Short mmCIF file of C-alpha atoms in Angstrom, two decimals:
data_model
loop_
_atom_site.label_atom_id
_atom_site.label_comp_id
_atom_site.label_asym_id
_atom_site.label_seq_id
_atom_site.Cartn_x
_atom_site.Cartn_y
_atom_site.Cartn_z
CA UNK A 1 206.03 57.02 109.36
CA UNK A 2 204.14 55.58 106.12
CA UNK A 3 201.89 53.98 107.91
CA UNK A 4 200.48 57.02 109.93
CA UNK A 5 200.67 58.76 107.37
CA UNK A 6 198.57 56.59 105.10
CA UNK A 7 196.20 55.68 108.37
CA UNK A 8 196.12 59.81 109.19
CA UNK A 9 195.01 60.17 105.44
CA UNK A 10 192.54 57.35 105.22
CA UNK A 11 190.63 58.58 108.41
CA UNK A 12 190.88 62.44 107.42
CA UNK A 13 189.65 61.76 104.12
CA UNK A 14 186.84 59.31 105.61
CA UNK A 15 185.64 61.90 107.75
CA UNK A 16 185.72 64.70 104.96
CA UNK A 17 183.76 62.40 103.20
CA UNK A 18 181.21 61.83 106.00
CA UNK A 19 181.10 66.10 106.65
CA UNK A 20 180.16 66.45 103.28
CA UNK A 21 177.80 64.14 102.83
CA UNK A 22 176.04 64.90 106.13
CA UNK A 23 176.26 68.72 104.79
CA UNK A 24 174.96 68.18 101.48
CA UNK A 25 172.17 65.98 103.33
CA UNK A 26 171.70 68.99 106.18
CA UNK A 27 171.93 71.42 103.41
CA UNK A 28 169.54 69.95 100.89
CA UNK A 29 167.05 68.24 103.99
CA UNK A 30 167.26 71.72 105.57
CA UNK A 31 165.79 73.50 102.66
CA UNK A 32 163.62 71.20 101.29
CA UNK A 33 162.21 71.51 104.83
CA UNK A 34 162.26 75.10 105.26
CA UNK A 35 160.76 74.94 101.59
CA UNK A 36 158.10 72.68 102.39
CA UNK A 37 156.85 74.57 105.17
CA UNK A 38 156.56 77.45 103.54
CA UNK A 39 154.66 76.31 101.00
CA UNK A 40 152.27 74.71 103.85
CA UNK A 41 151.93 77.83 105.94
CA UNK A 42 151.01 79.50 103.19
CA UNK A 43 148.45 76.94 102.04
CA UNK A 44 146.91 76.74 105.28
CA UNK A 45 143.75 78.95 105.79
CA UNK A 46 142.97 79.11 109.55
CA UNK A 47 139.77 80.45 110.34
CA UNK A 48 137.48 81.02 113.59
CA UNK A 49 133.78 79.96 113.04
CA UNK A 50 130.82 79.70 115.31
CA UNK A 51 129.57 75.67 114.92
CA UNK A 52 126.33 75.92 113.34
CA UNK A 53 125.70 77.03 110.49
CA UNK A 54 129.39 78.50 110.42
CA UNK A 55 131.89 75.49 110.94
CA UNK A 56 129.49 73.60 109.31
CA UNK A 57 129.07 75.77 105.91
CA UNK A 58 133.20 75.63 106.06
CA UNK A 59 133.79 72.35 106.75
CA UNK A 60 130.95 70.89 104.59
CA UNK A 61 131.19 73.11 101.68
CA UNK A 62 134.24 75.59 101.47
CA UNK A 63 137.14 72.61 102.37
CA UNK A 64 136.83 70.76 99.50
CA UNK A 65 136.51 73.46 96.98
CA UNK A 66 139.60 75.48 98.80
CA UNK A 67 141.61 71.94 98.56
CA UNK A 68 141.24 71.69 94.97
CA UNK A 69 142.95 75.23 95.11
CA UNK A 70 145.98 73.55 97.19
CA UNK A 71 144.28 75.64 99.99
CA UNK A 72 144.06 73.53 103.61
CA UNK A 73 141.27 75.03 105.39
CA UNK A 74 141.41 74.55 109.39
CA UNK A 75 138.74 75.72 111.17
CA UNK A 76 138.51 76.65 115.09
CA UNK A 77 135.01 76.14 116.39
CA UNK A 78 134.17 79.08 119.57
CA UNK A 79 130.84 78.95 120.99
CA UNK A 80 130.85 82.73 122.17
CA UNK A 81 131.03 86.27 121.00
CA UNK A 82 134.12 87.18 121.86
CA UNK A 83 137.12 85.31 121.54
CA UNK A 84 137.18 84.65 117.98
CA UNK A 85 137.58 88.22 117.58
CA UNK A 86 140.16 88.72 119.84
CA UNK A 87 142.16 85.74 117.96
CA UNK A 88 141.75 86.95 115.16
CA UNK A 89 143.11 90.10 116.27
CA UNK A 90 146.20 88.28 117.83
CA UNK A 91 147.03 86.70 114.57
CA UNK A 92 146.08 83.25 116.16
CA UNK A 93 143.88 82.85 113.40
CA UNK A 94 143.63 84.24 109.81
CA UNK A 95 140.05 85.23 109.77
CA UNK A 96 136.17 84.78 111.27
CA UNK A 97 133.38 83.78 110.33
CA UNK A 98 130.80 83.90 112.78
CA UNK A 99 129.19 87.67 113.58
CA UNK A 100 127.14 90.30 111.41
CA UNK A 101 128.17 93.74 110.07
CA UNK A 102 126.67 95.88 113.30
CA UNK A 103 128.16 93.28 116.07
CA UNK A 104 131.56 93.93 113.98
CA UNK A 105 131.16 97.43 114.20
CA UNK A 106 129.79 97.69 117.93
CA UNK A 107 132.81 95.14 118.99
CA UNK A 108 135.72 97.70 117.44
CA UNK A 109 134.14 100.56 119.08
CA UNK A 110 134.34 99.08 122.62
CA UNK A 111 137.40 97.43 122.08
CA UNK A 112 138.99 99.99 120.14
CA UNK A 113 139.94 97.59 117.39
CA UNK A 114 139.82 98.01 113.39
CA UNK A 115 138.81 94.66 112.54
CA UNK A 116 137.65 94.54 108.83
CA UNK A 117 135.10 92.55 106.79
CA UNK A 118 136.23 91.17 103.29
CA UNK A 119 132.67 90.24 102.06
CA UNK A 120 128.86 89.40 102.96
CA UNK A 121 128.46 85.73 102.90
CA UNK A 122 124.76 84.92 104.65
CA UNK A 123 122.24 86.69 106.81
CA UNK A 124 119.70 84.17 109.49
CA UNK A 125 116.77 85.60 110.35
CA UNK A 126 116.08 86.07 114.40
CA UNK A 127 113.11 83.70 115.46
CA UNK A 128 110.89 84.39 118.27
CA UNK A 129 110.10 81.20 120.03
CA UNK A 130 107.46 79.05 121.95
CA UNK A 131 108.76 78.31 125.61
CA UNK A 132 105.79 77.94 128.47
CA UNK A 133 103.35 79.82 125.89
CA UNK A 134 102.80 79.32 122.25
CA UNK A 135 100.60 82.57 120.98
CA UNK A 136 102.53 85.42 120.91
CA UNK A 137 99.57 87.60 119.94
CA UNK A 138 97.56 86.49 122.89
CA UNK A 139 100.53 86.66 125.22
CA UNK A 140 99.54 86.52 128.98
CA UNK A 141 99.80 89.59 131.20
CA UNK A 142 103.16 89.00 133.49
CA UNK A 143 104.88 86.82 130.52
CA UNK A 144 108.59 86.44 130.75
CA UNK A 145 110.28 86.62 127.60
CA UNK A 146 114.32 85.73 127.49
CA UNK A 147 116.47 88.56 125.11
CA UNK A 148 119.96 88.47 124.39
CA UNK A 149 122.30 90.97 126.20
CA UNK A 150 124.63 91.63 123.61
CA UNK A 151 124.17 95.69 122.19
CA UNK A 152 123.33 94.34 118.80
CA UNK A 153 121.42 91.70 118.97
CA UNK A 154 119.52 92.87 121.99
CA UNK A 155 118.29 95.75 120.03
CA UNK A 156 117.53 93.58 117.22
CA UNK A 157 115.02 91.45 119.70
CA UNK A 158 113.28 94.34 120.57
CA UNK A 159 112.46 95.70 117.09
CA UNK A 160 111.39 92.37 116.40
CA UNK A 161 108.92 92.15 119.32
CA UNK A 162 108.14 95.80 118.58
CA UNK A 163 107.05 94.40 114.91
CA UNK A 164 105.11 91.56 116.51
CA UNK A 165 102.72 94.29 118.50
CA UNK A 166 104.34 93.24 122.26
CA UNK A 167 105.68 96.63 122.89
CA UNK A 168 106.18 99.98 121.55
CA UNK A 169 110.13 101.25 121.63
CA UNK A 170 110.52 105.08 121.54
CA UNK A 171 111.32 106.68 118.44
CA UNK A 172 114.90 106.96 118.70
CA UNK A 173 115.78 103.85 120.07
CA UNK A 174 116.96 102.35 116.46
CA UNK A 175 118.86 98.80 116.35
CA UNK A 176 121.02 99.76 120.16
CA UNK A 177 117.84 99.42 121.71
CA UNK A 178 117.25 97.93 125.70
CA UNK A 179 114.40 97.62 127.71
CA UNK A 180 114.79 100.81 128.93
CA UNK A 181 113.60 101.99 125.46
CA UNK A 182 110.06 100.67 126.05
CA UNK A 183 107.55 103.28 126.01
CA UNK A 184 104.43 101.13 126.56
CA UNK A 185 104.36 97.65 127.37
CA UNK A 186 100.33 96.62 127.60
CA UNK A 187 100.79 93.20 129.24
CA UNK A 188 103.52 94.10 131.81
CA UNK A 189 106.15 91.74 129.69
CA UNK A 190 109.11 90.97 132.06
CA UNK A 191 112.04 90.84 129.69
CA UNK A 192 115.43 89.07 130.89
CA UNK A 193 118.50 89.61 129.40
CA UNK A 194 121.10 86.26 128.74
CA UNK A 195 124.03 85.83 126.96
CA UNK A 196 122.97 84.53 123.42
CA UNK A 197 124.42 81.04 123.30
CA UNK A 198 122.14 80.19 126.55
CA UNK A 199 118.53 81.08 125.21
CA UNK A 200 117.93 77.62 123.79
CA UNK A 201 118.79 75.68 126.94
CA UNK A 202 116.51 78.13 129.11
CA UNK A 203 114.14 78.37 126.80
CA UNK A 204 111.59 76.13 128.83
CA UNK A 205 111.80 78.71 131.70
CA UNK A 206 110.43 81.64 129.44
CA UNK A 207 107.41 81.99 127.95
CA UNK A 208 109.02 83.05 124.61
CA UNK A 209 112.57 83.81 123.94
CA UNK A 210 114.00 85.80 121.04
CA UNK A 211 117.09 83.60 119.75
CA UNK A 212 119.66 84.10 117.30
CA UNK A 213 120.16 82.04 114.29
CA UNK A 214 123.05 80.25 114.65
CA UNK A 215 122.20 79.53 118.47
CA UNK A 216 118.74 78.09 117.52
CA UNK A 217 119.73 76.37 114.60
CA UNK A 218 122.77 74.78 116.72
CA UNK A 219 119.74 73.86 119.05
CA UNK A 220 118.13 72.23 116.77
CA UNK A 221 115.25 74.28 115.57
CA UNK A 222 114.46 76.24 112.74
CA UNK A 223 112.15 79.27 111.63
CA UNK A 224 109.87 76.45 111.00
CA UNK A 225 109.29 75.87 114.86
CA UNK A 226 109.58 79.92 115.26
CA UNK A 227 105.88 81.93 115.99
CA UNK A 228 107.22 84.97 114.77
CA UNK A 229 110.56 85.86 112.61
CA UNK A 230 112.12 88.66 111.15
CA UNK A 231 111.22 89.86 107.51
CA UNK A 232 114.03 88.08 104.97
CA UNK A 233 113.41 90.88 102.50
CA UNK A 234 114.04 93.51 104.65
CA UNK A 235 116.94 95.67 103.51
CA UNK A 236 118.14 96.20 107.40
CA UNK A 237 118.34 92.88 107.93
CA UNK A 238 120.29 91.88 104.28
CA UNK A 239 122.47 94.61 105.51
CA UNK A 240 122.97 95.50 108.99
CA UNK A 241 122.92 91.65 109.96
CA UNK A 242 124.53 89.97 106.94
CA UNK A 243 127.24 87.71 108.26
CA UNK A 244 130.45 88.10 107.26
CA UNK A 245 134.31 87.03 106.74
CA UNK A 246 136.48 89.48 109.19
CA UNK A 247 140.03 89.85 109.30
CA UNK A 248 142.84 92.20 110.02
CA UNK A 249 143.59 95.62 107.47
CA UNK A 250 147.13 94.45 107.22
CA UNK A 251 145.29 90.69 105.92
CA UNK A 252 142.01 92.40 103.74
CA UNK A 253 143.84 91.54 100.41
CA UNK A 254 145.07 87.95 101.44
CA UNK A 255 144.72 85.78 98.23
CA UNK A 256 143.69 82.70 100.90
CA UNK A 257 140.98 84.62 102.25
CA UNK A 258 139.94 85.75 98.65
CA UNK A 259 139.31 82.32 97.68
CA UNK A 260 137.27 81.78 100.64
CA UNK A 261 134.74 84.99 99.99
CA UNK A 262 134.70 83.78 96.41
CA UNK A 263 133.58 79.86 96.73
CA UNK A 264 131.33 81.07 99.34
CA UNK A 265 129.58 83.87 96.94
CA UNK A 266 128.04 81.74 94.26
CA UNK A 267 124.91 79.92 93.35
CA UNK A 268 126.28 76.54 93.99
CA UNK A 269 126.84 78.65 97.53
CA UNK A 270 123.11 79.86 97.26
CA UNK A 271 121.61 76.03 96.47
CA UNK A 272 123.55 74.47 99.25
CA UNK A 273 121.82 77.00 101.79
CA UNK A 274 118.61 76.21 100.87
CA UNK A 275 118.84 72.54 100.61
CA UNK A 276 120.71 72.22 104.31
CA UNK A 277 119.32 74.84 106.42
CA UNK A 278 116.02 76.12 103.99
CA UNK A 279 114.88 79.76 105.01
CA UNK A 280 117.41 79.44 108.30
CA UNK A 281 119.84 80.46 106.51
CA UNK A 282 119.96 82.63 103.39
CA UNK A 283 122.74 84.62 100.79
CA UNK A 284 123.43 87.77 101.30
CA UNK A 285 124.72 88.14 98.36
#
């Protein structure tokens, strides 16, 4: 009777010594992993970016400034239009960086959404350029010349050309414009509408095409190589085209996001722009 009672006390106090050890390890592990977490989720800054000059202006320039804040900045490279949007929308990612202020504004109209921006970071001039012709003022009756077929940016083309003397738009066709805005076209242009991200790799088949920034300079050229560009001290473009950080309402005030608008807003900001892309990319602030 001693004995099991001496054996039933050794093993029940063994094993109450084993529960609470293994509970004050769970317990103190747990939090310290639930605590650690935390503190990593909310250190982590996910953000959607277009590759060039986007991902690279993050990456390059905005990581290790956010890092010395104790911010991790992950960025999600997208090569289109619309998914980065639509993540950010989902909550899949905290923020983009990629599109200007009227493709933000077109895309919640047609989608219905009330996507935000939190501040103008850089504007990039639209380049018209060489393909099968290089003299846009003598182009060739017949020329083909490749536009992208996004609202926006479409538009944008067209005023462009319509600067350059190609065509003549009708009065109201304003920044929305299409071809079928075109009152007079003298050399019977043929204008074909792509997405955006393929003008550089048909440019060869066009005798010009009108490319975005970010596409060309992902392409490897720059307004250096352009024949014609847009005016970098026009107010419409500053404005209307400035790129921007977007987000969700319920995220506008996000301290993470904050930080990112503010390293990416100063004249450190402004010198690193023109000694990586030169007049490619410009402040818009």
């Amino acid at each position: 009777m001693s004995r099991n009672v001496t054996r039933r006390s050794l093993l029940s106090a063994t094993a109450l010594l084993a529960t609470s050890a293994l509970a004050a390890c769970g317990g103190n592990g747990g939090s310290g992993s639930d605590d650690a977490a935390g503190e990593e989720a909310t250190a982590t800054l996910t953000v959607a970016a277009s590759p060039s000059p986007h991902a690279e202006i993050l990456n390059d320039f905005a990581a290790p400034l956010l890092a010395e804040q104790g911010i991790t900045l992950e960025v999600k490279e997208y090569t289109d239009y619309i998914l980065p949007n639509q993540d950010t929308t989902s909550g899949e990612v905290d923020c983009n960086y990629f599109q200007h202020l009227n493709y933000l504004d077109n895309y919640n109209e047609e989608n219905g959404t009330d996507l935000v921006s939190v501040g103008k970071i850089h504007f990039e001039p639209m380049g018209v350029f060489a393909g099968k012709s290089d003299d846009l003022s003598a182009i060739s009756d017949g020329a083909t010349i490749t536009v992208p077929n996004d609202a926006t940016n479409e538009g944008r083309a067209l005023l462009l050309l319509q600067d350059q003397g190609v065509i003549t738009l009708s009065e109201d066709a304003g920044i929305t414009a299409t071809p079928n805005d075109i009152v007079d076209n003298p050399h019977s242009v043929e204008f074909i509408e792509q997405e955006a991200a393929m003008l550089p790799s048909t440019l060869a088949d066009a005798d010009f095409s009108v490319i975005n920034g970010n596409y060309a300079i992902d392409a490897g050229l720059t307004l250096a190589d352009a024949v014609a560009q847009e005016s970098a001290d026009s107010d419409v473009i500053k404005n209307e085209y400035a790129n921007v950080i977007v987000t969700t309402p319920d995220k506008a005030e996000d301290e993470k996001i904050a930080a990112l608008v503010a390293v990416l807003t100063t004249d450190d900001f402004k010198a690193y722009l023109e000694e990586t892309f030169g007049d490619s990319v410009q402040a818009a602030f």
